[in-house]
Structure formats: structure tokens, C-alpha cells
Amino acid sequence: MSAANEHSELPPWWVARDIPEVLPPPSRRADRALFHVAQALFTRDQGPPPDARLHWLCLEMREFLAHCGSKARLLFAVALFLATWVAPLWVMRLPPLTLLSHARRIEALDRLEASPIGTPLFALKAVVSLVYYEHPDAARELGFDGRPLRELQP
Amino acid sequence: MSSTRLAGLSGDAVLRGSAHEGDLELHADVVVVGSGSGGAVVAAELAEAGQQVIVLEEGPFIASDDYAAMRPSQSIRHAWREGAMSAALGVGDSPIVNVTMGRLVGGSSALTGGVCFRIPDRVLHSWVHEHGLDELSSQALEPFHRIVEERLGVTEVPPSLHSRSLQLFAEGARRQGFQLKPTRRNIQDCAGIAQCNFGCPKGAKRSVDRSYLPRAAAHGARVISDCLAERILVRDGRAVGIRGRLLRGPKARRHGKVTIHARRVVISAGAWHSPLLLSASGIGRRSRQLGRNLTLHPACRMMARFKEPVLGWKGALQAAFTDAFEAEQLTMVSLFVPPGVLAATLPGFGPEHSRRAEQSAHIAMMGGLIHDEGGGVIRRGLGREPLVTYRMTPRDRAALPRLIEVMAETFAAAGAEEIFLPVLGHAPVKPDQLRHLDLAAIPAKRYECASQHPLGSCRMGTSPERSVVDPSGRCWEVEDLYIADGSILPTSLGVNPQVGVMTMATRIASRLRELPLA
């Protein structure tokens, strides 16, 4: 979150709040899986997003999940499991997803999303996207300026 | 400009359960479980009448200035129930519905779009004539509607706050032969930043933590946050208090025990949790209606890409609606969400997804909901959250593709270049492809459905065999136990229910003011 404060062009309410938390210890396996899914999801024509941004995302997601109920954490874990261990089968490759080439990973996840069992992946994608596009650099790529329709007088 | 914004609830009025050491045992005239639209209203009305009121809230106290300063995902993780991942599981050919609710002092009221509809006359007519609730006619509820609207400062959204996204919706509607009407909201000095659902960053929304709860506190009511009500205490057929636990930390772990002795108990935990609390206390099962009859207003959003820049986040989140399709159970509203939320629902992975996301500034959005007949059931699940199932009636199921069709055609008529259907993994379609789509053939599970309006799981009625509470909101089985939240509504409303819930709560509270305490 501290990275967010370096970008003054976004309004203060977008970046100002850092809430100190005691986070659970990281799960390296889950972080690695999430990193690879996010890298595939947010790859642009210019290439994948910077690693630093994805590490920021993983840290944010850890805090996000720490506050969710157990059912929500279970849903997220199921979605990550599907992405890691089932998605590769959709492109005739052996899992895990992390061993696939970057292009294959994108194709595998794309096909899983369109499949009848893609619903949990949608939940994962929605939460991860929501957080990712809050990074000031990612928000800027969307053309978001965070300014209201009318600035109020003090 | 003189500000008409209200100050939020002061932290001095709140006992934070997370910070309290040890157990807690207190006495009051009335204990209210839940601090949202129902509970806050009851607390304020009774405190003003001189009764000693304690409000218990499971969620944390987040000062309104603090939650207003959060990014959307921070709001979701700190103030929304289950990180916004609660769901009703579709049974049969019914969609999975993502149900979002607030979990903080102020409840969902702090996180709504601020839309204020009275309970529609047609709905009240059905309550009187089909459910026998003679006391709920339009005339009978008029004074309560008026009180709520005055206290919330409900006003029409001016055209100056219309986003370009809404203007395109209106243009499409006009070409399709129907009109939009202005929405009324409990918002003053809106800056138009389309952020209402995550806590207004400008403090312009008069949610109950800015309107009712400060009034309650000013009259001596106390709010205990981070406090889970686990059981209603009953003695000799009369409710005499609440037993629960204080919660602490991100995972809301139980620590100290809480006992509130009270002469009257009001449950306002919402349609998701009120039936669970009654069930855990062995109350309300006799009718076999407890937890049943849940309605959701299943809703879908529709997005469309236009050639021109839309910048849909500049404007009021919800500023207009149409009831032109009321006969088909449909209500459509203007809507926008922060771009990160918008991008989250765009199909595809990799460059394909990113190219679409980078077009966010060109995307317009609207939402539509179904005035559903109810088919949801709330059961006790593992842990604190319920297991909720939802089976659409054939009529509701048929309304789902019709809703998608109407919204898509409206944006097509407005000149959209590409339309994003709310169907999982579905590629965007060109307007001329719409007529070739067989929307009814899409399995319900593929629809992206959401709900912010769970209602009806402890419904009001005229007989203990068919309902959980009587027309005054009192539980049939236990004296001095009342329910005042969305769970008592006999049917869905077809419109945002915030004011409807508050109106019913005001009516219940007005009776409790007059009723002598035991």
C-alpha cells in the first residue's frame, strides 16, 4: 500500500489510507499460484505487468483474505486450485499452471473461464482485478483520474 | 456554500467490543440487535422517547471519515460481510446470486447507493388484499414514509449530476419508446464520484451512521460494536435479553462474553441473520416459515462500449430509473462502479482482457433487477454464516433473459459499438448480433447475478401458521420480542428497499413507544 502514496496525481482518498494489520504468515505456494494467475490475467500487448506490482497485489490479497470469512477464503482457495491444477487440462497440458509457458497459461485460464466449471474462477478474477486496478499505475492505464463530476467548494 | 452534511456517529458513543477486556454484563430497557436501517431507526425512536437503549453490532465501528477514505477493496475487506463473497446457491435452473451486505456500525445503509423509494402502492395493495395486512395500506404508512424521508433529507438527483453513462441510457430509452425518471436519494452536496457503494468519500450520504445513530446516541443510546448476538434470552415466554460474545481481530475471533438484560428485545440483524438468531434460540420454528420466503431482487449489470469517451465515474452512482417494464417485473436503474470493479467483470485473460479494461473510459453501464416472487431458504451452515439456497419461480426465470434483452437493446439503440452481456465468459457482441442470440437458452448458472436486497425470511402475516411475526412486528411465539428489518417484509418490493425497511421500523417503533415496558 505504501507504493500507492507515491502517486500524488490521484486524489488523497484513493491512496491515503494505510491500515496497520497483523497479517497471517504468507503461504509461498498460494502466493506463487496467485502471482502466475495475475501475471496471465493482466498481461497487456506490451507484456506482463511489472513484478513489483504483482508482489504488491499478492500482499494486498493476503490482507484482503485475512478479513474475509472462512467460506470466502475457501471459495478463493477452490478457485486458485482450479486455476492451478485444472486449467492446464483445458489446453492438453499437465498441471500445475505455473510450469506452463506464459502464452499457454493465458490460453488455459481463458478456456477454463468459458467452461461450465468457470464460476469460481470468476470470483477469483473479480477480487484480484478489483485490487489490482487500485494500484495507481494500473488505475492510470484504465484512464481513471478519480475526480468527481463537480469539485465542491470548501 | 453552506454544507448540509451531517457529522457521523462519534466514537465516544461506541463501546468497541474488540478493545474491551473481559466479559460485559449490562441492563437496558431495550436491546436492539443490528445497527443498520432497521435497528438504527428503532434505537433512535425509542431513545428519543426516553427509553434506555443498547444496540449490538457484529461489525466494527469505522468512523465515517475513515471508511470514506478507503479504496473500494479496503471498504470490502473491512466493512462488507464475507469480503462481498456471500452467495445464494441456485437450485435447479436458477443462478448463483452474489449477495452483498454491510458488516459495520450503520450496516448496509453506509454502503448503499442512497436510493430512496417508498414502498410502491401496488406492493402495499397486495399486502392488504392478498396477505390480509390491512394496517399496511398506502394511507396508513404515509406518515411513516414522510418521517423517514424528512429525517434522511431525501431529494431528487438534479440533472447536473447525471453522468454521460446515464445520458446514453436515457438516449437509448427514448429511442426505444420509454422514459427515465429521476431517482430520489438521501444525499446532500453530492460531488458525483460514483463511489457510494463503498462509503461516500465526501461524506454526502445520510446513511444511518450520520442520521439516526447520532440522534440515538444524543438521547443516551449506547452502541456496542464487534459484538455477536448468539442467543435470545427467554423467561416465562418473554424475551428478557441477549447473550453473545465480543469479537476481536481480522478473523473476528470470540473473546469476552456479553449478557444484556433488557425488558424488550428487537432483532434487526437483516434477512440473512435474523432467522439464524431466532433458530439458534429455538424460536419461530413452529410456523415452518422461519428462514423461508427469501427474496433477493436478483440483478444484473449491462455494460456497453461507445466510440466516444464516457468517463462514467463522473456523476451520481444512481440518478435515474425506469418502471416502464413493471408489468414484466423489471426495474432498470442508471449505475456506475469504480473502474477496477468494472474491469473485474470484463471477459477474457491476458491482452484480450487488458485491451477491454483499457477501454473502461468508453464504457457505459446500467443495472436491472427482477421483482422476484421468492424461493430462497436460509439454513444454519458451518460457522457463523448461513447456507442459503435460491430457487427461481418459472415466472422469475423467464424474466431474467428478458431483462438482459431490454438492457442490451437500450444500449444498442443509444449507439453502442459493443455490448458486454452479464454472462460468464461470454464474448462481447455487436448490436446487430443481438437478435440472433437465444438468451433463454443460456443456463441460469452462467448469468452473473447479484443482490443487495435480501428480504422476507421472517415474514409478517396475520396468522402464526403462515408467518413469523404479527402485523406489529412481534414474534408470534414470544412476548416482548420484535423484528424490525428487511426480513419481515411479506414480499419483495421491486425497488431498493432501504426506505421501506426504515418505514416499517418507524411504524414498529411508534407502537413500542406507546407500549408499557414489562
Short mmCIF file of N, CA and C in Angstrom, two decimals, chain A residues 1 4 11-19 21-22 24 37 39-46 56 59-61 63-73 75-76 105-107 109-110 112-119 121-127 129-131 133-135 139 141-154, chain B residues 1 5 62 66-74 76-78 80 82-87 96 158-163 189-193 195 198 201-202 249-251 272 301 311 313-316 338-341 343-355 357-361 382-383 385-388 424-425 445-446 448:
data_model
loop_
_atom_site.label_atom_id
_atom_site.label_comp_id
_atom_site.label_asym_id
_atom_site.label_seq_id
_atom_site.Cartn_x
_atom_site.Cartn_y
_atom_site.Cartn_z
N MET A 1 0.82 -1.20 0.00
CA MET A 1 0.00 0.00 0.00
C MET A 1 0.85 1.26 0.00
N ALA A 4 1.36 3.10 -3.14
CA ALA A 4 0.27 3.91 -3.64
C ALA A 4 0.45 5.38 -3.27
N PRO A 11 -6.47 11.39 -6.27
CA PRO A 11 -6.96 12.13 -5.11
C PRO A 11 -6.57 11.43 -3.81
N PRO A 12 -6.45 12.20 -2.74
CA PRO A 12 -5.95 11.63 -1.47
C PRO A 12 -6.79 10.47 -0.98
N TRP A 13 -8.12 10.53 -1.15
CA TRP A 13 -8.94 9.45 -0.61
C TRP A 13 -8.67 8.13 -1.29
N TRP A 14 -8.10 8.19 -2.49
CA TRP A 14 -7.83 6.94 -3.21
C TRP A 14 -6.62 6.21 -2.65
N VAL A 15 -5.68 6.97 -2.13
CA VAL A 15 -4.40 6.36 -1.77
C VAL A 15 -4.00 6.56 -0.31
N ALA A 16 -4.72 7.40 0.40
CA ALA A 16 -4.18 7.88 1.66
C ALA A 16 -4.19 6.84 2.78
N ARG A 17 -5.12 5.92 2.71
CA ARG A 17 -5.34 5.15 3.91
C ARG A 17 -4.49 3.88 3.96
N ASP A 18 -3.63 3.80 4.95
CA ASP A 18 -2.91 2.57 5.24
C ASP A 18 -3.42 2.07 6.58
N ILE A 19 -3.95 0.90 6.60
CA ILE A 19 -4.48 0.37 7.85
C ILE A 19 -3.50 -0.66 8.38
N GLU A 21 -2.09 -3.72 10.03
CA GLU A 21 -2.72 -5.01 10.34
C GLU A 21 -1.65 -6.01 10.71
N VAL A 22 -2.06 -6.96 11.50
CA VAL A 22 -1.19 -8.11 11.73
C VAL A 22 -1.63 -9.17 10.73
N PRO A 24 -1.55 -12.71 8.53
CA PRO A 24 -1.12 -14.09 8.71
C PRO A 24 0.15 -14.33 7.91
N VAL A 37 -1.28 -16.49 -11.90
CA VAL A 37 -2.61 -16.22 -12.45
C VAL A 37 -2.74 -14.73 -12.78
N GLN A 39 -0.35 -12.58 -13.32
CA GLN A 39 0.54 -12.21 -14.42
C GLN A 39 -0.13 -12.52 -15.76
N ALA A 40 -0.81 -13.67 -15.82
CA ALA A 40 -1.51 -14.03 -17.05
C ALA A 40 -2.69 -13.09 -17.29
N LEU A 41 -3.45 -12.84 -16.26
CA LEU A 41 -4.67 -12.04 -16.41
C LEU A 41 -4.36 -10.63 -16.88
N PHE A 42 -3.31 -10.01 -16.32
CA PHE A 42 -3.08 -8.60 -16.56
C PHE A 42 -2.01 -8.32 -17.63
N THR A 43 -1.63 -9.35 -18.35
CA THR A 43 -0.68 -9.12 -19.44
C THR A 43 -1.33 -8.24 -20.50
N ARG A 44 -0.58 -7.23 -20.93
CA ARG A 44 -1.08 -6.34 -21.97
C ARG A 44 -0.34 -6.65 -23.27
N ASP A 45 -0.67 -5.92 -24.32
CA ASP A 45 0.04 -6.11 -25.59
C ASP A 45 1.53 -5.82 -25.40
N GLN A 46 1.85 -4.92 -24.47
CA GLN A 46 3.25 -4.55 -24.22
C GLN A 46 3.97 -5.59 -23.38
N TRP A 56 2.98 -6.46 -4.90
CA TRP A 56 2.08 -5.58 -4.14
C TRP A 56 0.68 -6.20 -4.11
N LEU A 59 0.49 -9.11 -1.67
CA LEU A 59 0.44 -8.64 -0.28
C LEU A 59 -0.95 -8.12 0.06
N GLU A 60 -1.52 -7.35 -0.87
CA GLU A 60 -2.88 -6.81 -0.66
C GLU A 60 -3.90 -7.95 -0.53
N MET A 61 -3.73 -8.96 -1.38
CA MET A 61 -4.68 -10.09 -1.35
C MET A 61 -4.58 -10.85 -0.03
N GLU A 63 -3.90 -9.54 2.82
CA GLU A 63 -4.65 -8.76 3.81
C GLU A 63 -6.15 -8.88 3.55
N PHE A 64 -6.52 -8.86 2.29
CA PHE A 64 -7.94 -8.96 1.94
C PHE A 64 -8.52 -10.27 2.49
N LEU A 65 -7.83 -11.35 2.22
CA LEU A 65 -8.35 -12.65 2.64
C LEU A 65 -8.33 -12.82 4.15
N ALA A 66 -7.39 -12.13 4.80
CA ALA A 66 -7.33 -12.22 6.26
C ALA A 66 -8.61 -11.70 6.89
N HIS A 67 -9.29 -10.80 6.19
CA HIS A 67 -10.51 -10.21 6.74
C HIS A 67 -11.78 -10.91 6.28
N CYS A 68 -11.66 -11.81 5.33
CA CYS A 68 -12.86 -12.48 4.82
C CYS A 68 -13.25 -13.62 5.77
N GLY A 69 -14.48 -14.04 5.67
CA GLY A 69 -14.92 -15.19 6.44
C GLY A 69 -14.31 -16.47 5.89
N SER A 70 -14.51 -17.54 6.63
CA SER A 70 -13.89 -18.81 6.23
C SER A 70 -14.46 -19.33 4.91
N LYS A 71 -15.75 -19.07 4.68
CA LYS A 71 -16.36 -19.54 3.44
C LYS A 71 -15.76 -18.84 2.23
N ALA A 72 -15.54 -17.54 2.39
CA ALA A 72 -14.97 -16.76 1.29
C ALA A 72 -13.54 -17.22 1.03
N ARG A 73 -12.80 -17.51 2.10
CA ARG A 73 -11.42 -17.99 1.92
C ARG A 73 -11.42 -19.35 1.23
N LEU A 75 -13.73 -20.44 -0.87
CA LEU A 75 -14.07 -20.21 -2.28
C LEU A 75 -12.84 -19.76 -3.06
N PHE A 76 -12.06 -18.87 -2.45
CA PHE A 76 -10.85 -18.37 -3.10
C PHE A 76 -9.85 -19.50 -3.30
N ARG A 105 -0.50 -20.35 -20.41
CA ARG A 105 -1.23 -20.03 -19.18
C ARG A 105 -2.45 -19.17 -19.48
N ILE A 106 -2.23 -18.17 -20.31
CA ILE A 106 -3.35 -17.28 -20.67
C ILE A 106 -4.44 -18.09 -21.37
N GLU A 107 -4.02 -18.92 -22.30
CA GLU A 107 -5.00 -19.72 -23.06
C GLU A 107 -5.77 -20.67 -22.13
N LEU A 109 -6.34 -20.43 -18.88
CA LEU A 109 -7.28 -19.72 -17.98
C LEU A 109 -8.48 -19.19 -18.76
N ASP A 110 -8.22 -18.74 -19.96
CA ASP A 110 -9.30 -18.24 -20.81
C ASP A 110 -10.33 -19.35 -21.07
N LEU A 112 -10.75 -22.12 -19.28
CA LEU A 112 -11.42 -22.51 -18.03
C LEU A 112 -12.55 -21.55 -17.70
N GLU A 113 -12.32 -20.26 -17.93
CA GLU A 113 -13.35 -19.26 -17.63
C GLU A 113 -14.62 -19.53 -18.44
N ALA A 114 -14.44 -19.92 -19.69
CA ALA A 114 -15.60 -20.14 -20.56
C ALA A 114 -16.24 -21.51 -20.36
N SER A 115 -15.63 -22.34 -19.52
CA SER A 115 -16.13 -23.70 -19.33
C SER A 115 -17.27 -23.73 -18.30
N PRO A 116 -17.99 -24.83 -18.23
CA PRO A 116 -19.09 -24.92 -17.25
C PRO A 116 -18.63 -24.85 -15.80
N ILE A 117 -17.35 -25.08 -15.52
CA ILE A 117 -16.87 -25.01 -14.13
C ILE A 117 -16.11 -23.72 -13.86
N GLY A 118 -16.35 -22.73 -14.70
CA GLY A 118 -15.58 -21.49 -14.58
C GLY A 118 -16.07 -20.52 -13.53
N THR A 119 -17.20 -20.81 -12.88
CA THR A 119 -17.78 -19.84 -11.94
C THR A 119 -16.83 -19.44 -10.80
N LEU A 121 -13.68 -19.37 -10.79
CA LEU A 121 -12.61 -18.56 -11.37
C LEU A 121 -13.07 -17.12 -11.52
N PHE A 122 -14.35 -16.94 -11.82
CA PHE A 122 -14.89 -15.59 -11.96
C PHE A 122 -14.76 -14.83 -10.64
N ALA A 123 -15.04 -15.53 -9.54
CA ALA A 123 -14.94 -14.89 -8.22
C ALA A 123 -13.50 -14.46 -7.95
N LEU A 124 -12.56 -15.37 -8.26
CA LEU A 124 -11.15 -15.04 -8.05
C LEU A 124 -10.74 -13.86 -8.92
N LYS A 125 -11.13 -13.92 -10.17
CA LYS A 125 -10.75 -12.87 -11.12
C LYS A 125 -11.32 -11.52 -10.69
N ALA A 126 -12.56 -11.54 -10.21
CA ALA A 126 -13.21 -10.30 -9.81
C ALA A 126 -12.46 -9.63 -8.66
N VAL A 127 -12.13 -10.42 -7.64
CA VAL A 127 -11.47 -9.84 -6.47
C VAL A 127 -10.06 -9.38 -6.82
N SER A 129 -8.89 -8.53 -9.74
CA SER A 129 -8.93 -7.35 -10.62
C SER A 129 -9.26 -6.10 -9.83
N LEU A 130 -10.22 -6.25 -8.94
CA LEU A 130 -10.62 -5.09 -8.12
C LEU A 130 -9.41 -4.50 -7.40
N VAL A 131 -8.61 -5.37 -6.80
CA VAL A 131 -7.45 -4.90 -6.06
C VAL A 131 -6.37 -4.38 -7.01
N TYR A 133 -6.43 -3.09 -9.98
CA TYR A 133 -6.65 -1.81 -10.65
C TYR A 133 -6.73 -0.64 -9.66
N GLU A 134 -6.53 -0.93 -8.40
CA GLU A 134 -6.40 0.16 -7.43
C GLU A 134 -4.95 0.65 -7.34
N HIS A 135 -4.04 -0.13 -7.87
CA HIS A 135 -2.67 0.35 -7.91
C HIS A 135 -2.66 1.58 -8.82
N ALA A 139 -4.47 1.93 -12.35
CA ALA A 139 -5.63 2.81 -12.49
C ALA A 139 -5.42 3.78 -13.64
N GLU A 141 -3.66 3.26 -16.26
CA GLU A 141 -3.78 2.54 -17.54
C GLU A 141 -5.24 2.43 -17.99
N LEU A 142 -6.16 2.51 -17.02
CA LEU A 142 -7.58 2.47 -17.36
C LEU A 142 -8.11 3.85 -17.74
N GLY A 143 -7.29 4.85 -17.56
CA GLY A 143 -7.74 6.21 -17.84
C GLY A 143 -8.50 6.82 -16.68
N PHE A 144 -8.35 6.22 -15.49
CA PHE A 144 -9.11 6.70 -14.33
C PHE A 144 -8.38 7.85 -13.66
N ASP A 145 -9.10 8.95 -13.45
CA ASP A 145 -8.46 10.09 -12.80
C ASP A 145 -9.00 10.32 -11.39
N GLY A 146 -10.08 9.61 -11.00
CA GLY A 146 -10.60 9.70 -9.64
C GLY A 146 -11.24 11.03 -9.29
N ARG A 147 -11.46 11.88 -10.27
CA ARG A 147 -12.03 13.20 -9.99
C ARG A 147 -13.54 13.15 -10.09
N PRO A 148 -14.24 13.83 -9.18
CA PRO A 148 -15.71 13.84 -9.25
C PRO A 148 -16.22 14.72 -10.39
N LEU A 149 -17.52 14.61 -10.63
CA LEU A 149 -18.13 15.41 -11.68
C LEU A 149 -18.00 16.89 -11.36
N ARG A 150 -18.21 17.21 -10.13
CA ARG A 150 -18.03 18.62 -9.75
C ARG A 150 -17.25 18.68 -8.43
N GLU A 151 -16.24 19.49 -8.45
CA GLU A 151 -15.44 19.69 -7.24
C GLU A 151 -16.23 20.64 -6.34
N LEU A 152 -16.41 20.23 -5.09
CA LEU A 152 -17.18 21.08 -4.18
C LEU A 152 -16.32 22.23 -3.65
N GLN A 153 -16.98 23.31 -3.37
CA GLN A 153 -16.31 24.41 -2.68
C GLN A 153 -16.06 23.99 -1.23
N PRO A 154 -14.98 24.43 -0.65
CA PRO A 154 -14.75 24.09 0.76
C PRO A 154 -15.82 24.68 1.66
N MET B 1 -20.63 27.95 -0.06
CA MET B 1 -21.79 27.05 0.01
C MET B 1 -21.95 26.56 1.45
N ARG B 5 -24.19 18.66 5.13
CA ARG B 5 -23.73 17.33 5.53
C ARG B 5 -23.85 17.16 7.02
N ILE B 62 -16.40 1.88 12.25
CA ILE B 62 -15.45 2.59 11.40
C ILE B 62 -16.00 4.00 11.28
N ASP B 66 -13.29 7.66 8.25
CA ASP B 66 -12.30 6.62 7.95
C ASP B 66 -12.75 5.73 6.80
N TYR B 67 -13.99 5.27 6.85
CA TYR B 67 -14.36 4.38 5.74
C TYR B 67 -14.52 5.16 4.45
N ALA B 68 -14.78 6.45 4.58
CA ALA B 68 -14.84 7.27 3.37
C ALA B 68 -13.47 7.40 2.72
N ALA B 69 -12.42 7.17 3.52
CA ALA B 69 -11.07 7.32 2.98
C ALA B 69 -10.52 6.02 2.41
N MET B 70 -11.33 4.96 2.44
CA MET B 70 -10.83 3.67 1.96
C MET B 70 -10.98 3.54 0.45
N ARG B 71 -10.06 2.80 -0.13
CA ARG B 71 -10.26 2.37 -1.52
C ARG B 71 -11.38 1.34 -1.54
N PRO B 72 -12.01 1.09 -2.71
CA PRO B 72 -13.10 0.11 -2.75
C PRO B 72 -12.74 -1.24 -2.14
N SER B 73 -11.57 -1.75 -2.45
CA SER B 73 -11.25 -3.09 -1.93
C SER B 73 -11.01 -3.03 -0.42
N GLN B 74 -10.56 -1.90 0.08
CA GLN B 74 -10.41 -1.79 1.54
C GLN B 74 -11.76 -1.73 2.21
N ILE B 76 -14.40 -3.15 1.07
CA ILE B 76 -14.95 -4.51 1.00
C ILE B 76 -14.36 -5.39 2.11
N ARG B 77 -13.05 -5.29 2.32
CA ARG B 77 -12.45 -6.21 3.29
C ARG B 77 -12.78 -5.82 4.73
N HIS B 78 -13.00 -4.52 4.99
CA HIS B 78 -13.23 -4.09 6.37
C HIS B 78 -14.72 -3.92 6.70
N TRP B 80 -17.61 -4.98 4.52
CA TRP B 80 -18.61 -5.82 3.85
C TRP B 80 -18.58 -7.22 4.46
N GLU B 82 -18.24 -10.98 4.66
CA GLU B 82 -17.52 -12.04 3.93
C GLU B 82 -16.78 -11.54 2.69
N GLY B 83 -16.23 -10.34 2.80
CA GLY B 83 -15.48 -9.82 1.66
C GLY B 83 -16.30 -9.78 0.39
N ALA B 84 -17.60 -9.54 0.54
CA ALA B 84 -18.54 -9.44 -0.60
C ALA B 84 -18.69 -10.77 -1.35
N MET B 85 -18.33 -11.88 -0.72
CA MET B 85 -18.42 -13.16 -1.42
C MET B 85 -19.56 -14.04 -0.90
N SER B 86 -20.52 -13.45 -0.19
CA SER B 86 -21.71 -14.22 0.22
C SER B 86 -22.51 -14.56 -1.03
N ALA B 87 -23.14 -15.70 -1.00
CA ALA B 87 -23.91 -16.09 -2.18
C ALA B 87 -25.10 -16.94 -1.79
N ILE B 96 -26.61 -18.58 -9.48
CA ILE B 96 -25.95 -18.32 -8.20
C ILE B 96 -25.97 -16.80 -8.03
N PRO B 158 -30.36 16.01 -9.12
CA PRO B 158 -30.50 17.02 -10.19
C PRO B 158 -29.81 16.57 -11.47
N PRO B 159 -30.26 17.05 -12.62
CA PRO B 159 -29.63 16.68 -13.89
C PRO B 159 -28.15 17.02 -13.93
N SER B 160 -27.73 18.01 -13.14
CA SER B 160 -26.32 18.39 -13.17
C SER B 160 -25.42 17.26 -12.67
N LEU B 161 -26.00 16.26 -12.02
CA LEU B 161 -25.19 15.13 -11.54
C LEU B 161 -25.31 13.90 -12.44
N HIS B 162 -25.97 14.07 -13.57
CA HIS B 162 -26.10 12.93 -14.48
C HIS B 162 -24.77 12.66 -15.17
N SER B 163 -24.36 11.42 -15.14
CA SER B 163 -23.12 11.05 -15.83
C SER B 163 -23.42 10.88 -17.32
N ASP B 189 -25.28 17.57 -1.16
CA ASP B 189 -23.97 18.07 -1.62
C ASP B 189 -23.16 16.98 -2.32
N CYS B 190 -23.82 16.15 -3.10
CA CYS B 190 -23.12 15.08 -3.82
C CYS B 190 -22.14 15.69 -4.81
N ALA B 191 -20.93 15.13 -4.84
CA ALA B 191 -19.93 15.63 -5.77
C ALA B 191 -19.95 14.87 -7.09
N GLY B 192 -20.64 13.71 -7.10
CA GLY B 192 -20.71 12.94 -8.33
C GLY B 192 -19.44 12.16 -8.58
N ILE B 193 -19.19 11.19 -7.72
CA ILE B 193 -17.95 10.42 -7.86
C ILE B 193 -18.22 8.92 -7.95
N GLN B 195 -19.16 6.55 -6.02
CA GLN B 195 -18.40 5.74 -5.08
C GLN B 195 -19.27 5.33 -3.89
N PHE B 198 -19.18 2.15 -1.60
CA PHE B 198 -18.00 1.84 -0.79
C PHE B 198 -17.84 2.83 0.36
N PRO B 201 -16.84 9.05 -0.16
CA PRO B 201 -15.60 9.71 0.25
C PRO B 201 -15.82 11.16 0.66
N LYS B 202 -16.95 11.73 0.25
CA LYS B 202 -17.22 13.14 0.55
C LYS B 202 -18.15 13.30 1.76
N GLY B 249 -10.02 -8.87 16.21
CA GLY B 249 -9.06 -9.22 15.16
C GLY B 249 -9.70 -9.37 13.80
N PRO B 250 -8.86 -9.48 12.76
CA PRO B 250 -9.38 -9.58 11.39
C PRO B 250 -10.35 -10.75 11.21
N LYS B 251 -10.10 -11.85 11.92
CA LYS B 251 -10.98 -13.01 11.77
C LYS B 251 -12.13 -13.00 12.76
N TRP B 272 -30.58 -12.01 6.33
CA TRP B 272 -29.57 -13.08 6.29
C TRP B 272 -29.38 -13.72 7.66
N ARG B 301 -25.94 -6.36 -14.23
CA ARG B 301 -25.49 -5.10 -14.82
C ARG B 301 -25.26 -5.33 -16.32
N LEU B 311 -16.43 8.21 -19.47
CA LEU B 311 -15.98 8.57 -18.11
C LEU B 311 -17.13 8.44 -17.12
N TRP B 313 -17.63 7.30 -14.34
CA TRP B 313 -17.47 7.51 -12.90
C TRP B 313 -17.68 8.97 -12.51
N LYS B 314 -17.80 9.84 -13.50
CA LYS B 314 -18.08 11.24 -13.17
C LYS B 314 -19.58 11.44 -13.19
N GLY B 315 -20.18 11.40 -12.02
CA GLY B 315 -21.62 11.56 -11.92
C GLY B 315 -22.14 10.78 -10.73
N ALA B 316 -23.41 10.98 -10.43
CA ALA B 316 -24.02 10.25 -9.32
C ALA B 316 -24.12 8.77 -9.68
N PRO B 338 -16.67 1.98 -9.71
CA PRO B 338 -15.28 2.36 -9.97
C PRO B 338 -14.68 1.46 -11.06
N PRO B 339 -13.74 1.99 -11.83
CA PRO B 339 -13.25 1.24 -12.99
C PRO B 339 -12.62 -0.10 -12.64
N GLY B 340 -12.04 -0.21 -11.46
CA GLY B 340 -11.47 -1.50 -11.08
C GLY B 340 -12.55 -2.56 -10.96
N VAL B 341 -13.71 -2.16 -10.43
CA VAL B 341 -14.83 -3.08 -10.31
C VAL B 341 -15.36 -3.42 -11.69
N ALA B 343 -13.67 -3.33 -14.55
CA ALA B 343 -12.71 -4.18 -15.26
C ALA B 343 -12.77 -5.62 -14.75
N ALA B 344 -13.12 -5.77 -13.47
CA ALA B 344 -13.17 -7.11 -12.88
C ALA B 344 -14.19 -8.00 -13.56
N THR B 345 -15.18 -7.41 -14.20
CA THR B 345 -16.24 -8.24 -14.79
C THR B 345 -16.09 -8.38 -16.31
N LEU B 346 -15.01 -7.85 -16.85
CA LEU B 346 -14.82 -7.98 -18.30
C LEU B 346 -14.28 -9.37 -18.63
N PRO B 347 -14.76 -9.98 -19.71
CA PRO B 347 -14.34 -11.35 -20.01
C PRO B 347 -12.91 -11.41 -20.54
N GLY B 348 -12.34 -12.60 -20.47
CA GLY B 348 -11.05 -12.87 -21.08
C GLY B 348 -9.89 -12.79 -20.11
N PHE B 349 -8.74 -13.23 -20.60
CA PHE B 349 -7.48 -13.18 -19.85
C PHE B 349 -6.41 -12.60 -20.76
N GLY B 350 -5.39 -12.03 -20.16
CA GLY B 350 -4.24 -11.56 -20.92
C GLY B 350 -4.56 -10.33 -21.76
N PRO B 351 -3.86 -10.18 -22.89
CA PRO B 351 -4.03 -8.96 -23.69
C PRO B 351 -5.48 -8.69 -24.07
N GLU B 352 -6.24 -9.75 -24.31
CA GLU B 352 -7.64 -9.56 -24.69
C GLU B 352 -8.41 -8.85 -23.55
N HIS B 353 -8.20 -9.33 -22.33
CA HIS B 353 -8.85 -8.72 -21.17
C HIS B 353 -8.32 -7.29 -20.96
N SER B 354 -7.02 -7.13 -21.06
CA SER B 354 -6.43 -5.82 -20.79
C SER B 354 -6.88 -4.78 -21.81
N ARG B 355 -6.97 -5.19 -23.07
CA ARG B 355 -7.45 -4.23 -24.09
C ARG B 355 -8.85 -3.76 -23.75
N ALA B 357 -10.20 -3.76 -20.72
CA ALA B 357 -10.14 -2.94 -19.50
C ALA B 357 -9.67 -1.53 -19.81
N GLU B 358 -8.74 -1.42 -20.77
CA GLU B 358 -8.22 -0.10 -21.11
C GLU B 358 -9.26 0.75 -21.84
N GLN B 359 -10.37 0.14 -22.21
CA GLN B 359 -11.48 0.89 -22.81
C GLN B 359 -12.50 1.32 -21.74
N SER B 360 -12.15 1.18 -20.48
CA SER B 360 -13.10 1.49 -19.40
C SER B 360 -13.70 2.89 -19.52
N ALA B 361 -12.88 3.80 -19.97
CA ALA B 361 -13.36 5.19 -20.08
C ALA B 361 -14.43 5.33 -21.15
N LEU B 382 -22.14 -24.16 8.29
CA LEU B 382 -20.96 -24.33 9.13
C LEU B 382 -20.45 -22.94 9.47
N GLY B 383 -20.07 -22.72 10.70
CA GLY B 383 -19.60 -21.39 11.10
C GLY B 383 -20.76 -20.44 11.30
N GLU B 385 -21.92 -18.07 9.18
CA GLU B 385 -22.70 -17.66 8.02
C GLU B 385 -23.69 -18.75 7.61
N PRO B 386 -24.85 -18.35 7.13
CA PRO B 386 -25.86 -19.35 6.77
C PRO B 386 -25.56 -20.03 5.45
N LEU B 387 -26.22 -21.14 5.24
CA LEU B 387 -26.24 -21.78 3.93
C LEU B 387 -27.55 -21.34 3.27
N VAL B 388 -27.44 -20.66 2.16
CA VAL B 388 -28.63 -20.07 1.53
C VAL B 388 -28.81 -20.67 0.15
N LEU B 424 -21.20 -15.32 -17.85
CA LEU B 424 -19.83 -15.72 -17.58
C LEU B 424 -19.11 -16.18 -18.84
N GLY B 425 -17.95 -15.56 -19.10
CA GLY B 425 -17.11 -15.98 -20.21
C GLY B 425 -17.66 -15.66 -21.58
N LYS B 445 -27.08 -20.74 -14.52
CA LYS B 445 -25.82 -20.68 -13.76
C LYS B 445 -24.77 -19.83 -14.46
N ARG B 446 -24.95 -19.55 -15.74
CA ARG B 446 -23.97 -18.74 -16.45
C ARG B 446 -24.20 -17.25 -16.28
N GLU B 448 -24.40 -13.71 -14.52
CA GLU B 448 -23.75 -13.05 -13.39
C GLU B 448 -24.82 -12.25 -12.65
#
